[in-house]
Structures are given as C-alpha cells and as structure tokens.
JSON list of C-alpha atoms in Angstrom, two decimals:
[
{"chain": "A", "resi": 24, "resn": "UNK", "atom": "CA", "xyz": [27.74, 105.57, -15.75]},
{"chain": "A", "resi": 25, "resn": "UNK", "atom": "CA", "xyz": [29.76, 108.91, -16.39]},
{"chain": "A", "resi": 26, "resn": "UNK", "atom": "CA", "xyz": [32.45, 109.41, -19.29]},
{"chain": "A", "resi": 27, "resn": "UNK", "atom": "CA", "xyz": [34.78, 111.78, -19.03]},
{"chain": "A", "resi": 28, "resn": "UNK", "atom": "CA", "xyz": [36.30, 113.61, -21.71]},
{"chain": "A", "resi": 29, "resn": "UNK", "atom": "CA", "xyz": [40.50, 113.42, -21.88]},
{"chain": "A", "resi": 30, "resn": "UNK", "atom": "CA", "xyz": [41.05, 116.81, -20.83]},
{"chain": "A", "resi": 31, "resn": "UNK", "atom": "CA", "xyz": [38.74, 115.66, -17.59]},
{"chain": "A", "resi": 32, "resn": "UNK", "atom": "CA", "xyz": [36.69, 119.23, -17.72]},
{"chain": "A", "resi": 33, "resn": "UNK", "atom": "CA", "xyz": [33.60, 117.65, -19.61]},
{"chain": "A", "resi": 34, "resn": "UNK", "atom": "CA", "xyz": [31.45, 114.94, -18.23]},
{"chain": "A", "resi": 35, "resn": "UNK", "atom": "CA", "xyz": [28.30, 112.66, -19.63]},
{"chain": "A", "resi": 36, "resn": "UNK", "atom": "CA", "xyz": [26.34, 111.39, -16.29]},
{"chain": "A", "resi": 37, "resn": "UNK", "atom": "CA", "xyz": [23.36, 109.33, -17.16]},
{"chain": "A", "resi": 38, "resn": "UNK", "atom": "CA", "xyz": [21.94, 109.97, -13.61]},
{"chain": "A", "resi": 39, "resn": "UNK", "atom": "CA", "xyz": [21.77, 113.53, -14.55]},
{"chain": "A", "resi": 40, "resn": "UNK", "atom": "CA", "xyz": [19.02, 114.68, -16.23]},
{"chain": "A", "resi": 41, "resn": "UNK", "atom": "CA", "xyz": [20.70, 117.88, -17.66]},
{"chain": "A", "resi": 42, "resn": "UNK", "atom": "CA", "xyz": [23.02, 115.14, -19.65]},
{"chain": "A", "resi": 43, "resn": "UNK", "atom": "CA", "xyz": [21.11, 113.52, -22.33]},
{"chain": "A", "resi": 44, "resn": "UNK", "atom": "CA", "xyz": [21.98, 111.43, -25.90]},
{"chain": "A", "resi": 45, "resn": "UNK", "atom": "CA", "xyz": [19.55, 112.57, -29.13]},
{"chain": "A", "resi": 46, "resn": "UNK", "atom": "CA", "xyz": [20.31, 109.46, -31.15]},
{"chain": "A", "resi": 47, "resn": "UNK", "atom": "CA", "xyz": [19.26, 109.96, -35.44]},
{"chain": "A", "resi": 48, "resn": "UNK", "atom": "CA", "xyz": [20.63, 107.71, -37.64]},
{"chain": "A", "resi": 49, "resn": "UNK", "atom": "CA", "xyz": [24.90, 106.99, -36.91]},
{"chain": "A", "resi": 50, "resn": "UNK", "atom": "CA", "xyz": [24.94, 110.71, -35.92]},
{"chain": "A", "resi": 51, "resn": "UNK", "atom": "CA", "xyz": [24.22, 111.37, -31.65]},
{"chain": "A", "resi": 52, "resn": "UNK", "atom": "CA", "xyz": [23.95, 114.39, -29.97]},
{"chain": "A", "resi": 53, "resn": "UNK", "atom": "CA", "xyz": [25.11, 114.45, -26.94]},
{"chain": "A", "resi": 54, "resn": "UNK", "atom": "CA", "xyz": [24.42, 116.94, -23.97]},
{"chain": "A", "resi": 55, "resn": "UNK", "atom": "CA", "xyz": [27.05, 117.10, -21.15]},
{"chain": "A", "resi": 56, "resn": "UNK", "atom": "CA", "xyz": [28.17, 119.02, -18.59]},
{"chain": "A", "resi": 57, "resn": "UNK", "atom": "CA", "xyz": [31.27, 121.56, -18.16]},
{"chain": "A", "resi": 58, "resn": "UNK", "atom": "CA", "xyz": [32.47, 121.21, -14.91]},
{"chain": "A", "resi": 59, "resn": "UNK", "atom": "CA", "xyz": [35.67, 123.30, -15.08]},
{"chain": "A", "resi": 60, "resn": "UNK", "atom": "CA", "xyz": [39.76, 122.58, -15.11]},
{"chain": "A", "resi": 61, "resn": "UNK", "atom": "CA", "xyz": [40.59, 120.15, -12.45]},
{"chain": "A", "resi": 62, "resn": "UNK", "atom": "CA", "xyz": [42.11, 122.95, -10.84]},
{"chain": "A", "resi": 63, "resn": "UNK", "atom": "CA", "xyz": [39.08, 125.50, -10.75]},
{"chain": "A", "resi": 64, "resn": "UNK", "atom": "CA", "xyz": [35.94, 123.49, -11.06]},
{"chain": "A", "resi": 65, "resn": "UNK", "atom": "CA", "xyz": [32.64, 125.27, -11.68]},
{"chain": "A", "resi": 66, "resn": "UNK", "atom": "CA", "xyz": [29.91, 125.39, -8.75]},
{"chain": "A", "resi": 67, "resn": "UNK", "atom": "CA", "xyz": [27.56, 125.22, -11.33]},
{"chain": "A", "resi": 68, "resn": "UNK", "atom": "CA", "xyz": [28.23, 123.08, -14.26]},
{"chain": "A", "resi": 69, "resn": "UNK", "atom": "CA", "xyz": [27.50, 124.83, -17.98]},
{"chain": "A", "resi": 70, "resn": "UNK", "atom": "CA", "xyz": [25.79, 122.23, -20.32]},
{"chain": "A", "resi": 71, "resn": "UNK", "atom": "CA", "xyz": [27.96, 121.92, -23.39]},
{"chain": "A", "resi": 72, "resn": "UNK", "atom": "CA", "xyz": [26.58, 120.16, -26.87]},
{"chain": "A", "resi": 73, "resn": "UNK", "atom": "CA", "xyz": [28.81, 118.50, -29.27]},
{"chain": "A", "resi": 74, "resn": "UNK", "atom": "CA", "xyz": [27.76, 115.71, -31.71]},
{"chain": "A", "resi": 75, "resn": "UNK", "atom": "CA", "xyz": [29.43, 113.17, -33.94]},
{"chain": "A", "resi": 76, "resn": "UNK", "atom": "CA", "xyz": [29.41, 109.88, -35.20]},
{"chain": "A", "resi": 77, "resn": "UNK", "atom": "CA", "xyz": [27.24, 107.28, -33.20]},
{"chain": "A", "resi": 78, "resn": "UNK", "atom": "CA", "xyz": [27.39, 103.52, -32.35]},
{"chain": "A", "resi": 79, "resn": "UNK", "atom": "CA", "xyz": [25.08, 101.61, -30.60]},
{"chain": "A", "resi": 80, "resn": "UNK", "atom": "CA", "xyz": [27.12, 98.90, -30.25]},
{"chain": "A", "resi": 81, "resn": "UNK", "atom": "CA", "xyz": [29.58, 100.92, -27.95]},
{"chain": "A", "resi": 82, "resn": "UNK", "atom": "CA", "xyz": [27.67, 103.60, -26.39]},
{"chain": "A", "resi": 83, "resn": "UNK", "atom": "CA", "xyz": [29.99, 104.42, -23.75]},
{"chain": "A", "resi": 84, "resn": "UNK", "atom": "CA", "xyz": [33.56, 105.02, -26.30]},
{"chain": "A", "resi": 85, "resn": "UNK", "atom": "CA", "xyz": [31.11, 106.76, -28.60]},
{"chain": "A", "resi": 86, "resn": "UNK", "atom": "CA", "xyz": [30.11, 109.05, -26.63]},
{"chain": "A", "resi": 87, "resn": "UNK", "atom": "CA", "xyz": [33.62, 109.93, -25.18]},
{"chain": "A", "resi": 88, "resn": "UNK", "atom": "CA", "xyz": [34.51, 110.61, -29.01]},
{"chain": "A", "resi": 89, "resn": "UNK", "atom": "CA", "xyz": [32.11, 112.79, -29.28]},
{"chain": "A", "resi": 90, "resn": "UNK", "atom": "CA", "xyz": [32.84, 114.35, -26.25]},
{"chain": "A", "resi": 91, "resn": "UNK", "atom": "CA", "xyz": [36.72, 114.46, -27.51]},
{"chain": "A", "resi": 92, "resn": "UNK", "atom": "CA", "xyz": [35.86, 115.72, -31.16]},
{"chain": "A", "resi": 93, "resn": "UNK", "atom": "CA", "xyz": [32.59, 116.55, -31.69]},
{"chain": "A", "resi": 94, "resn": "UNK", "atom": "CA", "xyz": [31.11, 119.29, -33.00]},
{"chain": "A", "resi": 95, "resn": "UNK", "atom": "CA", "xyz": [29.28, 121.60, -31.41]},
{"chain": "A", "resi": 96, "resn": "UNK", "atom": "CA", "xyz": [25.75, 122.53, -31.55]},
{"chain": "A", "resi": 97, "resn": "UNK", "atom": "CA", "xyz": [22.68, 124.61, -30.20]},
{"chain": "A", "resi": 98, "resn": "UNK", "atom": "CA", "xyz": [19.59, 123.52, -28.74]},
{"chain": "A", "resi": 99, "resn": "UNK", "atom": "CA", "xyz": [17.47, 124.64, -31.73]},
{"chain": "A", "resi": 100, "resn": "UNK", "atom": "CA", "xyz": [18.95, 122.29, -33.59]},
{"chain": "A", "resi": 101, "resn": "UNK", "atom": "CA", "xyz": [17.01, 119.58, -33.19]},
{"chain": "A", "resi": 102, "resn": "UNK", "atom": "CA", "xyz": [13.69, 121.27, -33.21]},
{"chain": "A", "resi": 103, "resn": "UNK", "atom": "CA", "xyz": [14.24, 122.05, -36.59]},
{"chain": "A", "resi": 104, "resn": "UNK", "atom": "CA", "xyz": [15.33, 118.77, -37.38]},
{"chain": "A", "resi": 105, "resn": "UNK", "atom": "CA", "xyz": [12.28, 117.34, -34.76]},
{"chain": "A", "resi": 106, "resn": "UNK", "atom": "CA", "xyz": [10.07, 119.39, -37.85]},
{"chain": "A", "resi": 107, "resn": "UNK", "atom": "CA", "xyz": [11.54, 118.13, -40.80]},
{"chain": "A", "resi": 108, "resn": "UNK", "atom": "CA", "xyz": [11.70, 114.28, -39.80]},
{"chain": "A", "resi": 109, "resn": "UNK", "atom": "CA", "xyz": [8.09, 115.00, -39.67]},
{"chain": "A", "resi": 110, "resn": "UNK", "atom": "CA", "xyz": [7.06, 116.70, -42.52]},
{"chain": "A", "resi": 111, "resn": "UNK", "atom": "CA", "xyz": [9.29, 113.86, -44.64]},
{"chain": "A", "resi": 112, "resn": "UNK", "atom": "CA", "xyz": [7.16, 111.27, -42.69]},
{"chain": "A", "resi": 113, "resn": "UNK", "atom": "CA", "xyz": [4.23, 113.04, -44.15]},
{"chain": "A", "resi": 114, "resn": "UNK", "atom": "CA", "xyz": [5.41, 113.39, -47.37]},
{"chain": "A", "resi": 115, "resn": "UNK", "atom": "CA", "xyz": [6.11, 109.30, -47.33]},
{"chain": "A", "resi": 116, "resn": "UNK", "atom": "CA", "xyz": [2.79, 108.18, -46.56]},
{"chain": "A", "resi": 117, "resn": "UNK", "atom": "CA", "xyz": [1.32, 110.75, -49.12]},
{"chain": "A", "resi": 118, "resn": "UNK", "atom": "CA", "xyz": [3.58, 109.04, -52.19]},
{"chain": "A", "resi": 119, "resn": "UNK", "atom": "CA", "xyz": [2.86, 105.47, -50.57]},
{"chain": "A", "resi": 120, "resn": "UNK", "atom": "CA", "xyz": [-1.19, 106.84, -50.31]},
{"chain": "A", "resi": 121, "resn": "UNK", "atom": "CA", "xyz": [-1.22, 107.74, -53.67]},
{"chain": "A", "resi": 122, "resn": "UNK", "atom": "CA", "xyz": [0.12, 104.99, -55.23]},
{"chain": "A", "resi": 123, "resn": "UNK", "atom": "CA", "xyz": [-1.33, 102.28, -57.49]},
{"chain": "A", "resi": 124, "resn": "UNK", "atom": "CA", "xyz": [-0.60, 98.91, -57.91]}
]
C-alpha cells in the first residue's frame, strides 16, 4: 500500500523499509519519504517525520492526515520516549510490589 500526501511530494510505502509507523497510544509517528515536486523528483528520496493523531481503525486516512498536517519530529524522539515508557513500567510494578492488601 502507498499514501500519498495531497501535494503528491510525500509518500508512506509499506514495502519500504525506510517508511515505518511508531504507534503509542492515539498519537503515530510516521516515517515517509520525500520524493520531490512532481516536476523535479529526487533520485534519492529524503525521509521526512511528521506525527499526529492515530486510528487503528483507519490506518490508511490516518496516516495521510498525518502526512497532510502533522507535526514534525526527529529521530531521537522516540528514544527518549523508548526510556521513559520504561522507567514508568518500572516504577508500576514497584508501587504494585509494594503494596498490601
């Protein structure tokens, strides 16, 4: 499947492996691929990030939203958030741990 953005300059190919979907909660961030203006297209695609409200339900007009409107970000990103879904998993089992009933 591939989604195009409206301006037709950013594409999500799911049989790319440079274009991926980082799904946490209702938020996704999507990785895509700059391909150019239909009249000057890249020989190399740029990756471009943008993120944005998610649905599961409707993957495919979800994504193009985010593609439309999203917001962008930087790899980074989700390492940091990658550490702190982990040190608040931690910090659950350590209340449930300790306790009583």
């Amino acid at each position: 499947m591939r989604i195009w953005n409206n301006a037709q300059n950013c594409v999500y190919d799911e049989n790319d492996p440079r274009c991926r979907v980082w799904v946490v909660g209702r938020v996704a961030f999507v990785q895509a691929l700059d391909v150019g203006d239909a009249s000057n297209r890249f020989e190399v695609p740029h990756v471009k990030r943008y993120a944005g409200p998610f649905d599961i339900e409707d993957f495919a007009e979800s994504v193009l939203e985010i593609l439309n409107k999203g917001a962008k970000w930087e790899p980074d990103f989700l390492k940091g958030a990658d550490r702190l879904a982990k040190e608040h998993k931690k910090l659950v089992y350590e209340t449930q741990e300790g306790d009583s009933i």
